[in-house]
Short mmCIF file of C-alpha atoms and ligand atoms in Angstrom, two decimals:
data_model
loop_
_atom_site.label_atom_id
_atom_site.label_comp_id
_atom_site.label_asym_id
_atom_site.label_seq_id
_atom_site.Cartn_x
_atom_site.Cartn_y
_atom_site.Cartn_z
CA MET A 1 26.95 -168.52 -73.19
CA LYS A 2 26.56 -169.90 -69.52
CA SER A 3 29.67 -172.12 -68.92
CA TRP A 4 29.19 -175.08 -66.02
CA ALA A 5 29.97 -175.41 -62.31
CA ALA A 6 33.92 -175.89 -61.26
CA PRO A 7 34.83 -178.83 -59.57
CA THR A 8 36.86 -177.78 -56.24
CA ILE A 9 40.55 -178.21 -56.69
CA PRO A 10 42.33 -179.51 -53.34
CA HIS A 11 44.93 -177.36 -52.53
CA LEU A 12 48.61 -179.58 -52.33
CA PRO A 13 51.92 -178.79 -50.58
CA GLY A 14 54.49 -176.72 -52.97
CA GLN A 15 54.18 -176.19 -56.43
CA GLY A 16 54.81 -178.37 -59.66
CA GLY A 17 57.32 -178.13 -61.87
CA ARG A 18 57.09 -175.84 -65.79
CA LEU A 19 54.91 -177.79 -68.02
CA GLN A 20 56.57 -178.66 -70.84
CA LEU A 21 54.51 -179.14 -74.01
CA PHE A 22 55.21 -180.72 -77.66
CA ASP A 23 54.19 -177.95 -80.04
CA THR A 24 52.88 -179.45 -83.26
CA SER A 25 54.61 -176.30 -85.04
CA THR A 26 58.02 -176.64 -84.16
CA ARG A 27 58.09 -180.38 -83.26
CA THR A 28 59.54 -180.04 -80.40
CA LYS A 29 58.70 -180.07 -76.26
CA VAL A 30 58.65 -176.23 -75.27
CA ASP A 31 58.29 -174.49 -72.56
CA SER A 32 54.58 -174.02 -72.38
CA ALA A 33 54.28 -170.94 -70.24
CA PRO A 34 56.63 -168.60 -69.43
CA ALA A 35 54.98 -165.89 -67.56
CA LEU A 36 52.68 -165.98 -64.75
CA ASP A 37 49.46 -165.57 -66.58
CA ALA A 38 49.20 -168.49 -69.00
CA SER A 39 46.56 -168.34 -71.62
CA MET A 40 44.70 -171.27 -73.36
CA TYR A 41 41.70 -171.36 -76.14
CA VAL A 42 40.46 -175.01 -77.10
CA CYS A 43 38.28 -175.38 -79.79
CA GLY A 44 34.67 -176.58 -78.57
CA ILE A 45 32.30 -178.98 -80.06
CA THR A 46 29.98 -178.27 -82.86
CA PRO A 47 26.75 -179.34 -81.00
CA TYR A 48 24.56 -181.33 -83.28
CA ASP A 49 24.84 -184.79 -81.07
CA ALA A 50 26.11 -185.61 -77.86
CA THR A 51 29.57 -185.51 -76.15
CA HIS A 52 31.44 -188.80 -77.37
CA ILE A 53 34.66 -190.58 -75.91
CA GLY A 54 36.56 -188.52 -78.57
CA HIS A 55 35.48 -185.36 -77.25
CA ALA A 56 35.73 -186.05 -73.82
CA ASN A 57 39.61 -187.29 -74.13
CA THR A 58 40.58 -183.72 -75.68
CA TYR A 59 39.08 -182.07 -73.12
CA VAL A 60 40.09 -183.96 -70.53
CA ALA A 61 43.44 -183.35 -72.06
CA PHE A 62 43.33 -179.68 -72.01
CA ASP A 63 41.90 -179.84 -68.41
CA LEU A 64 45.09 -181.87 -67.43
CA ILE A 65 47.26 -178.72 -69.01
CA ASN A 66 44.94 -176.28 -67.31
CA ARG A 67 45.32 -178.45 -63.62
CA VAL A 68 49.17 -179.06 -64.37
CA TRP A 69 49.62 -174.55 -64.81
CA ARG A 70 47.52 -174.03 -61.80
CA ASP A 71 49.91 -176.45 -59.78
CA SER A 72 52.99 -174.76 -60.85
CA GLY A 73 51.51 -171.10 -59.20
CA HIS A 74 49.94 -169.95 -62.74
CA THR A 75 46.98 -167.66 -63.12
CA VAL A 76 44.88 -169.38 -66.08
CA ARG A 77 42.87 -167.48 -68.92
CA TYR A 78 40.92 -170.34 -70.41
CA VAL A 79 38.72 -169.98 -73.51
CA GLN A 80 36.28 -172.23 -75.29
CA ASN A 81 33.92 -172.13 -78.38
CA VAL A 82 30.68 -173.54 -79.41
CA THR A 83 30.32 -173.45 -83.20
CA ASP A 84 26.50 -173.18 -82.68
CA ILE A 85 26.03 -172.47 -86.45
CA ASP A 86 27.27 -174.28 -89.05
CA ASP A 87 26.22 -176.90 -91.61
CA PRO A 88 26.01 -180.08 -89.38
CA LEU A 89 23.34 -178.67 -87.34
CA LEU A 90 21.51 -177.31 -90.70
CA VAL A 91 22.03 -180.75 -92.06
CA ARG A 92 20.53 -182.82 -88.80
CA ALA A 93 18.06 -180.27 -88.34
CA SER A 94 16.41 -180.96 -92.03
CA GLU A 95 16.85 -184.49 -91.43
CA THR A 96 14.51 -184.74 -88.08
CA GLY A 97 12.51 -181.72 -88.87
CA GLN A 98 14.13 -179.86 -85.43
CA ASP A 99 14.79 -176.05 -84.93
CA TRP A 100 18.74 -176.19 -85.42
CA ARG A 101 18.89 -173.65 -82.54
CA ALA A 102 16.78 -176.02 -80.46
CA ILE A 103 19.79 -178.70 -81.11
CA ALA A 104 22.42 -176.45 -80.10
CA ASP A 105 20.69 -175.85 -77.01
CA ARG A 106 20.41 -179.25 -76.11
CA GLU A 107 23.64 -181.00 -77.00
CA THR A 108 25.38 -177.92 -75.62
CA GLU A 109 23.38 -178.57 -71.86
CA LEU A 110 24.22 -181.88 -72.49
CA PHE A 111 28.28 -181.40 -73.04
CA ARG A 112 28.04 -179.28 -69.66
CA GLU A 113 26.72 -182.06 -67.93
CA ASP A 114 29.18 -184.24 -69.14
CA MET A 115 31.84 -181.93 -68.61
CA SER A 116 30.62 -181.18 -64.89
CA ALA A 117 30.37 -185.33 -64.64
CA LEU A 118 34.09 -185.75 -65.67
CA ARG A 119 35.06 -182.78 -63.50
CA VAL A 120 36.46 -180.26 -66.43
CA ILE A 121 37.04 -176.97 -65.21
CA PRO A 122 35.30 -174.92 -67.03
CA PRO A 123 36.63 -172.18 -69.33
CA ASP A 124 36.51 -168.04 -68.39
CA HIS A 125 34.30 -167.42 -71.30
CA TYR A 126 32.45 -170.00 -72.98
CA VAL A 127 31.76 -168.34 -76.51
CA GLY A 128 28.93 -169.16 -79.15
CA ALA A 129 29.47 -168.52 -82.62
CA VAL A 130 26.54 -166.79 -83.22
CA GLU A 131 27.23 -164.46 -80.41
CA SER A 132 30.32 -163.50 -81.82
CA ILE A 133 28.98 -162.37 -85.34
CA PRO A 134 29.25 -158.59 -84.89
CA SER A 135 32.79 -158.91 -84.43
CA VAL A 136 33.60 -161.59 -86.79
CA VAL A 137 32.04 -158.71 -89.59
CA THR A 138 34.22 -155.98 -87.68
CA TYR A 139 37.41 -158.31 -88.51
CA VAL A 140 36.26 -158.80 -91.82
CA GLU A 141 35.64 -155.42 -92.90
CA ARG A 142 38.98 -154.79 -91.34
CA LEU A 143 40.28 -157.79 -93.44
CA LEU A 144 38.33 -156.69 -96.93
CA GLU A 145 39.92 -152.82 -96.73
CA SER A 146 43.22 -154.05 -96.55
CA GLY A 147 42.93 -156.58 -99.42
CA GLU A 148 43.06 -159.66 -97.74
CA VAL A 149 39.74 -160.70 -98.53
CA TYR A 150 38.18 -160.91 -101.73
CA ARG A 151 34.61 -161.68 -103.24
CA VAL A 152 33.49 -164.71 -104.87
CA ASP A 153 29.87 -164.08 -106.20
CA ASP A 154 28.97 -163.06 -102.79
CA ASP A 155 31.05 -165.06 -100.64
CA LEU A 156 33.66 -163.43 -98.91
CA TYR A 157 37.32 -165.50 -98.69
CA PHE A 158 40.37 -164.70 -96.93
CA ARG A 159 43.61 -164.97 -99.05
CA VAL A 160 46.17 -167.16 -97.05
CA ARG A 161 49.34 -166.29 -98.43
CA SER A 162 48.63 -162.50 -97.46
CA GLU A 163 50.04 -164.11 -93.90
CA PRO A 164 53.98 -164.89 -94.30
CA SER A 165 53.85 -167.52 -92.11
CA PHE A 166 50.45 -169.06 -93.34
CA GLY A 167 51.63 -173.07 -93.11
CA SER A 168 53.67 -173.20 -90.54
CA VAL A 169 51.38 -174.43 -88.18
CA ALA A 170 50.92 -178.25 -89.34
CA GLY A 171 53.93 -178.33 -91.74
CA LEU A 172 52.23 -179.77 -94.87
CA ASP A 173 53.18 -179.20 -98.27
CA ASP A 174 51.02 -177.94 -101.02
CA ASP A 175 49.29 -180.87 -101.99
CA ARG A 176 48.55 -182.39 -98.61
CA MET A 177 46.76 -178.99 -97.81
CA ARG A 178 44.98 -179.00 -100.84
CA VAL A 179 43.94 -182.76 -100.05
CA ILE A 180 43.21 -182.49 -96.63
CA PHE A 181 41.15 -179.07 -97.24
CA ALA A 182 38.95 -180.62 -99.47
CA GLU A 183 38.28 -183.37 -96.66
CA ARG A 184 38.15 -181.12 -93.85
CA GLY A 185 34.90 -178.90 -95.21
CA GLY A 186 37.22 -176.90 -97.91
CA ASP A 187 36.47 -176.03 -101.34
CA PRO A 188 39.70 -175.70 -102.72
CA ASP A 189 38.06 -176.40 -106.32
CA ARG A 190 35.88 -173.58 -106.62
CA PRO A 191 36.44 -171.78 -109.68
CA VAL A 192 37.45 -168.16 -109.40
CA LYS A 193 39.11 -168.55 -106.20
CA GLN A 194 42.57 -166.76 -106.51
CA ASP A 195 44.56 -169.72 -104.74
CA PRO A 196 42.92 -173.00 -103.86
CA LEU A 197 43.60 -172.91 -100.12
CA ASP A 198 41.92 -169.41 -99.68
CA CYS A 199 39.31 -169.88 -96.91
CA LEU A 200 35.88 -168.63 -96.54
CA VAL A 201 35.39 -165.60 -93.76
CA TRP A 202 31.56 -164.68 -94.38
CA GLN A 203 29.00 -167.04 -96.34
CA ALA A 204 26.48 -165.34 -98.59
CA ALA A 205 23.05 -166.36 -97.12
CA ARG A 206 21.63 -169.20 -99.42
CA PRO A 207 17.80 -170.45 -99.93
CA GLY A 208 16.47 -171.47 -96.91
CA GLU A 209 19.26 -171.60 -94.02
CA PRO A 210 19.81 -169.23 -91.64
CA PHE A 211 21.68 -165.84 -92.04
CA TRP A 212 22.60 -162.15 -89.79
CA GLU A 213 22.10 -159.20 -91.62
CA SER A 214 25.32 -157.16 -91.54
CA THR A 215 27.52 -154.65 -93.55
CA LEU A 216 29.43 -157.89 -95.63
CA GLY A 217 25.58 -158.38 -96.93
CA PRO A 218 23.22 -161.28 -95.21
CA GLY A 219 24.98 -164.23 -94.60
CA ARG A 220 26.85 -166.12 -91.75
CA PRO A 221 30.64 -166.77 -90.75
CA GLY A 222 33.37 -169.17 -91.71
CA TRP A 223 34.43 -171.50 -89.69
CA HIS A 224 38.35 -170.46 -88.83
CA ILE A 225 37.47 -166.86 -88.41
CA GLU A 226 34.60 -167.76 -85.77
CA CYS A 227 37.83 -169.33 -83.42
CA ALA A 228 39.85 -166.41 -84.55
CA ALA A 229 37.74 -163.68 -83.32
CA ILE A 230 37.21 -165.37 -80.64
CA ALA A 231 40.24 -165.68 -79.18
CA VAL A 232 41.55 -162.24 -80.05
CA ASP A 233 38.64 -160.31 -78.46
CA TYR A 234 38.65 -162.74 -74.93
CA LEU A 235 42.70 -163.61 -74.75
CA GLY A 236 44.27 -161.20 -77.14
CA VAL A 237 47.40 -162.62 -79.15
CA PRO A 238 49.78 -164.30 -79.03
CA ILE A 239 47.88 -166.85 -76.46
CA ASP A 240 50.47 -169.46 -74.94
CA VAL A 241 48.47 -172.81 -76.58
CA GLN A 242 46.15 -172.67 -78.94
CA GLY A 243 44.44 -176.69 -78.50
CA GLY A 244 42.30 -179.52 -80.16
CA GLY A 245 42.19 -182.59 -81.42
CA SER A 246 44.64 -183.75 -84.25
CA ASP A 247 42.44 -183.15 -86.88
CA LEU A 248 42.36 -179.49 -86.44
CA ALA A 249 46.07 -178.63 -87.11
CA PHE A 250 45.20 -178.45 -90.48
CA PRO A 251 42.74 -176.53 -91.94
CA HIS A 252 40.95 -175.19 -88.47
CA HIS A 253 44.30 -174.11 -86.55
CA GLU A 254 46.65 -172.98 -89.83
CA MET A 255 44.00 -170.84 -91.61
CA GLY A 256 42.56 -169.34 -87.89
CA ALA A 257 45.81 -168.63 -87.04
CA ALA A 258 46.88 -166.65 -90.36
CA GLU A 259 43.43 -165.00 -89.99
CA ALA A 260 44.46 -163.82 -86.41
CA LEU A 261 47.49 -162.14 -87.64
CA ARG A 262 46.22 -160.05 -90.28
CA VAL A 263 43.37 -158.81 -88.18
CA THR A 264 45.74 -157.97 -85.24
CA GLY A 265 48.88 -157.14 -87.28
CA GLN A 266 50.70 -159.55 -84.43
CA GLU A 267 53.66 -161.85 -85.40
CA ALA A 268 52.40 -165.01 -83.36
CA PHE A 269 48.94 -166.37 -82.96
CA ALA A 270 50.01 -168.93 -80.48
CA ARG A 271 53.06 -169.82 -78.63
CA LEU A 272 52.21 -173.74 -78.80
CA PHE A 273 49.83 -175.33 -80.93
CA VAL A 274 48.83 -178.27 -78.65
CA HIS A 275 46.86 -181.48 -80.58
CA SER A 276 45.24 -184.46 -78.79
CA GLY A 277 45.29 -187.83 -80.48
CA MET A 278 42.02 -189.48 -81.90
CA VAL A 279 39.91 -192.19 -80.44
CA SER A 280 38.87 -195.01 -83.08
CA TRP A 281 35.97 -197.40 -82.24
CA GLN A 282 35.03 -200.29 -84.45
CA GLY A 283 37.85 -199.47 -86.83
CA HIS A 284 37.81 -196.00 -87.21
CA LYS A 285 38.19 -192.47 -85.74
CA MET A 286 34.92 -192.16 -83.68
CA SER A 287 33.01 -189.25 -85.79
CA LYS A 288 29.52 -187.84 -85.83
CA SER A 289 29.61 -188.14 -89.73
CA ARG A 290 30.52 -191.96 -89.40
CA GLY A 291 28.27 -192.54 -86.62
CA ASN A 292 30.55 -194.70 -84.67
CA LEU A 293 29.90 -193.40 -81.39
CA VAL A 294 30.18 -193.85 -77.93
CA PHE A 295 28.23 -191.17 -75.73
CA VAL A 296 29.67 -190.24 -72.34
CA ALA A 297 25.73 -189.33 -71.71
CA ALA A 298 24.95 -192.79 -72.34
CA LEU A 299 27.63 -194.53 -70.51
CA ARG A 300 26.36 -192.54 -67.34
CA SER A 301 23.10 -193.00 -67.91
CA ASP A 302 24.37 -196.66 -67.59
CA GLY A 303 26.11 -196.30 -64.32
CA VAL A 304 29.33 -196.04 -65.39
CA ASP A 305 31.27 -193.76 -62.77
CA PRO A 306 32.85 -190.91 -65.09
CA MET A 307 35.77 -190.99 -62.82
CA ALA A 308 36.17 -194.45 -63.85
CA LEU A 309 35.64 -193.21 -67.34
CA ARG A 310 37.97 -190.53 -67.03
CA LEU A 311 41.29 -192.73 -65.38
CA ALA A 312 40.26 -194.85 -68.60
CA LEU A 313 41.15 -191.86 -70.67
CA LEU A 314 44.22 -191.02 -68.68
CA ALA A 315 45.55 -194.45 -69.30
CA HIS A 316 46.95 -193.10 -72.77
CA HIS A 317 49.22 -190.57 -73.56
CA TYR A 318 47.13 -187.27 -74.62
CA ARG A 319 49.01 -187.49 -77.80
CA SER A 320 48.93 -190.91 -78.85
CA ASP A 321 46.40 -192.08 -81.20
CA TRP A 322 43.75 -195.15 -79.39
CA ALA A 323 41.45 -197.53 -79.69
CA TRP A 324 38.19 -197.29 -77.08
CA THR A 325 37.53 -200.79 -75.52
CA PRO A 326 35.06 -201.72 -73.17
CA GLN A 327 38.13 -203.62 -71.24
CA GLY A 328 39.77 -201.00 -70.64
CA LEU A 329 37.23 -199.15 -69.37
CA GLU A 330 37.04 -201.95 -66.80
CA GLY A 331 40.28 -201.67 -66.00
CA ALA A 332 40.06 -198.02 -65.08
CA ARG A 333 36.98 -199.09 -62.76
CA THR A 334 39.45 -202.03 -61.19
CA ARG A 335 42.06 -199.17 -60.49
CA VAL A 336 39.75 -196.36 -59.19
CA ASP A 337 38.50 -199.18 -56.58
CA ALA A 338 42.27 -200.15 -55.69
CA TRP A 339 43.01 -196.44 -55.57
CA ARG A 340 39.77 -195.83 -53.28
CA ALA A 341 40.31 -198.54 -50.91
CA ALA A 342 44.46 -197.11 -49.97
CA ALA A 343 42.83 -193.45 -49.97
CA SER A 344 40.93 -194.86 -47.07
CA ARG A 345 43.19 -196.81 -45.36
CA SER A 346 44.44 -195.23 -42.03
CA ALA A 347 48.09 -195.32 -43.22
CA ALA A 348 50.16 -195.58 -45.83
CA SER A 349 53.89 -195.19 -47.33
CA PRO A 350 54.44 -191.43 -47.27
CA ALA A 351 52.78 -189.58 -50.17
CA GLU A 352 55.49 -186.49 -50.65
CA PRO A 353 57.77 -189.03 -52.98
CA LEU A 354 54.76 -189.91 -55.18
CA LEU A 355 53.34 -186.40 -55.78
CA GLU A 356 56.65 -185.59 -56.63
CA ALA A 357 57.01 -188.43 -58.74
CA VAL A 358 53.44 -187.21 -60.13
CA ARG A 359 54.61 -184.05 -60.58
CA ALA A 360 57.38 -184.86 -62.83
CA ALA A 361 55.66 -187.32 -65.01
CA LEU A 362 52.62 -184.50 -66.18
CA ALA A 363 55.61 -182.13 -66.57
CA ASP A 364 57.04 -183.74 -69.19
CA ASP A 365 54.19 -183.28 -71.79
CA LEU A 366 51.55 -184.89 -69.11
CA ALA A 367 52.85 -188.14 -69.44
CA THR A 368 49.97 -189.79 -67.35
CA PRO A 369 50.88 -193.67 -68.09
CA ALA A 370 54.11 -192.56 -66.20
CA ALA A 371 52.07 -190.84 -63.37
CA ILE A 372 49.39 -193.56 -63.20
CA ASP A 373 52.30 -196.20 -63.09
CA ALA A 374 53.55 -194.68 -59.66
CA ILE A 375 50.26 -194.13 -57.80
CA ASP A 376 50.04 -198.08 -58.79
CA ALA A 377 52.92 -198.78 -57.03
CA TRP A 378 52.45 -196.76 -54.05
CA VAL A 379 48.71 -198.32 -53.46
CA HIS A 380 50.78 -201.45 -53.45
CA ARG A 381 53.10 -200.63 -50.72
CA ASP A 382 52.33 -200.36 -47.08
CA GLY A 383 53.29 -197.61 -44.45
CA THR A 384 53.10 -196.17 -41.18
CA ASP A 385 52.33 -192.28 -42.52
CA SER A 386 48.78 -191.76 -40.87
CA GLY A 387 48.45 -188.51 -43.85
CA ALA A 388 49.30 -190.21 -46.93
CA PRO A 389 46.27 -191.35 -47.81
CA ASN A 390 44.45 -188.15 -47.58
CA LEU A 391 47.26 -186.73 -49.60
CA MET A 392 47.52 -189.28 -51.71
CA ALA A 393 43.64 -188.82 -52.48
CA ARG A 394 43.84 -184.54 -52.75
CA MET A 395 46.90 -185.35 -55.33
CA VAL A 396 44.81 -187.78 -57.28
CA ASP A 397 42.08 -185.11 -57.45
CA ALA A 398 43.85 -182.09 -57.79
CA LEU A 399 46.54 -183.24 -60.51
CA LEU A 400 44.39 -185.76 -62.12
CA GLY A 401 40.94 -184.71 -61.89
CA VAL A 402 40.00 -188.17 -60.40
CA GLN A 403 37.48 -187.72 -57.13
CA LEU A 404 38.15 -190.52 -54.91
CA HIS A 405 36.10 -189.74 -51.62
N1 LIG B 501 33.53 -176.97 -83.14
C1 LIG B 501 34.84 -177.33 -83.94
C2 LIG B 501 35.83 -176.86 -83.82
S1 LIG B 501 35.79 -175.31 -83.63
C3 LIG B 501 34.71 -179.15 -83.43
O1 LIG B 501 35.95 -179.69 -84.42
N2 LIG B 501 33.49 -179.55 -83.28
S2 LIG B 501 33.88 -181.02 -83.25
O2 LIG B 501 32.32 -181.45 -82.57
O3 LIG B 501 33.93 -181.88 -84.54
O4 LIG B 501 34.91 -182.04 -82.25
C4 LIG B 501 35.27 -181.47 -80.98
C5 LIG B 501 36.44 -181.49 -80.60
O5 LIG B 501 36.77 -183.15 -80.19
C6 LIG B 501 37.81 -180.99 -81.53
O6 LIG B 501 38.72 -180.56 -81.00
C7 LIG B 501 38.16 -182.11 -82.20
O7 LIG B 501 39.22 -182.29 -82.62
C8 LIG B 501 38.14 -183.45 -81.18
N3 LIG B 501 37.56 -184.75 -81.53
C9 LIG B 501 36.50 -185.10 -82.24
N4 LIG B 501 36.58 -186.40 -82.56
C10 LIG B 501 37.68 -186.85 -82.33
C11 LIG B 501 38.12 -188.17 -81.79
N5 LIG B 501 37.69 -189.08 -82.45
N6 LIG B 501 39.43 -188.34 -80.51
C12 LIG B 501 39.45 -187.04 -80.50
N7 LIG B 501 39.03 -185.98 -80.00
C13 LIG B 501 38.19 -185.56 -81.29
ZN1 LIG B 502 37.96 -173.59 -83.32
#
């Protein structure tokens, strides 16, 4: 499906250093992309409601990876999905009397507008679950033939233990996996499954629900196989970074990786599993199901500058969990004003050392708070370098995605 318009990225002198990122699977910081070609798959939205601050925080975090990779000379291949068929869409459709497709189209379009406003670099391929159904069917057929998928009634389940590395992404013990699986859309207690953790790859048509005809019988894809299939088709495995919020490490990324490995016969799905922290509001993780949401589009229509919003997100390290506050946004607004004033001075302190400091901070697991501190300190210094304000503005735009001019 169509992506969104790309922001311009100013050219900077020199090159950034290699990006070290924290990998959930090994719990260490590692070189994020050893080769010139860097690839990233980031899990996209389920479009049954508008983009909230938590979503924005996640996509801005992965946008930083994209920007830092480009700055260090990588060619980036970036893919994102849209879960445009899933239970929440059907529930919202029946609550509101709207067609599930109309809800998905409308909310996906709003997401594109929000991402453009936040200057998030679009994926090269923005792929819907519905359009990837033929591919999912092919892969499930393959797993059925090799005995890694079995039937429960007319539903098809993946034997998670058929992949020896299963469990290595999130590193949870069996009891924790069972609990979290139940909390996040799984069905550990369904009788007749061979293992409580086995996950649905093809859900047979239910009365009144949309379905697609296929050699597997009429039905629709399970959630994890959707992302596995899209990543395999559009990037090939192993990819460098599999990304999303920390709530996706288990079961989604654990199971998607296991499925992709059985489908392809490869030994690694992603070199790194990277997870951003959760944003809360009113004391709980912002979530569509709970309804404690602050929408990006609502802030924009209230006149909030998207660049101030972006800076409010960047003030937190991408892996930390944090609470949204109006004061945080106000602080970012003041900061963006100060940066804009500094960028329009006729001369300032040389910006090359600042560029070096910001590059070093970002290369160290995207340490945006340190990068912001360095910029704040520079803003308060005077100097006679007439090129410095312009270089500072180009750097803030290219590396942090915050446009000052
Ligand atoms: N469509 C699936 C992924 S394939 C999905 O999880 N969709 S979502 O709309 O629920 O979430 C989209 C992204 O936003 C995910 O990466 C998720 O981890 C992240 N996310 C959701 N809520 C929050 C939150 N409160 N804070 C930070 N990130 C969040
Ligand atoms: Zn996903």
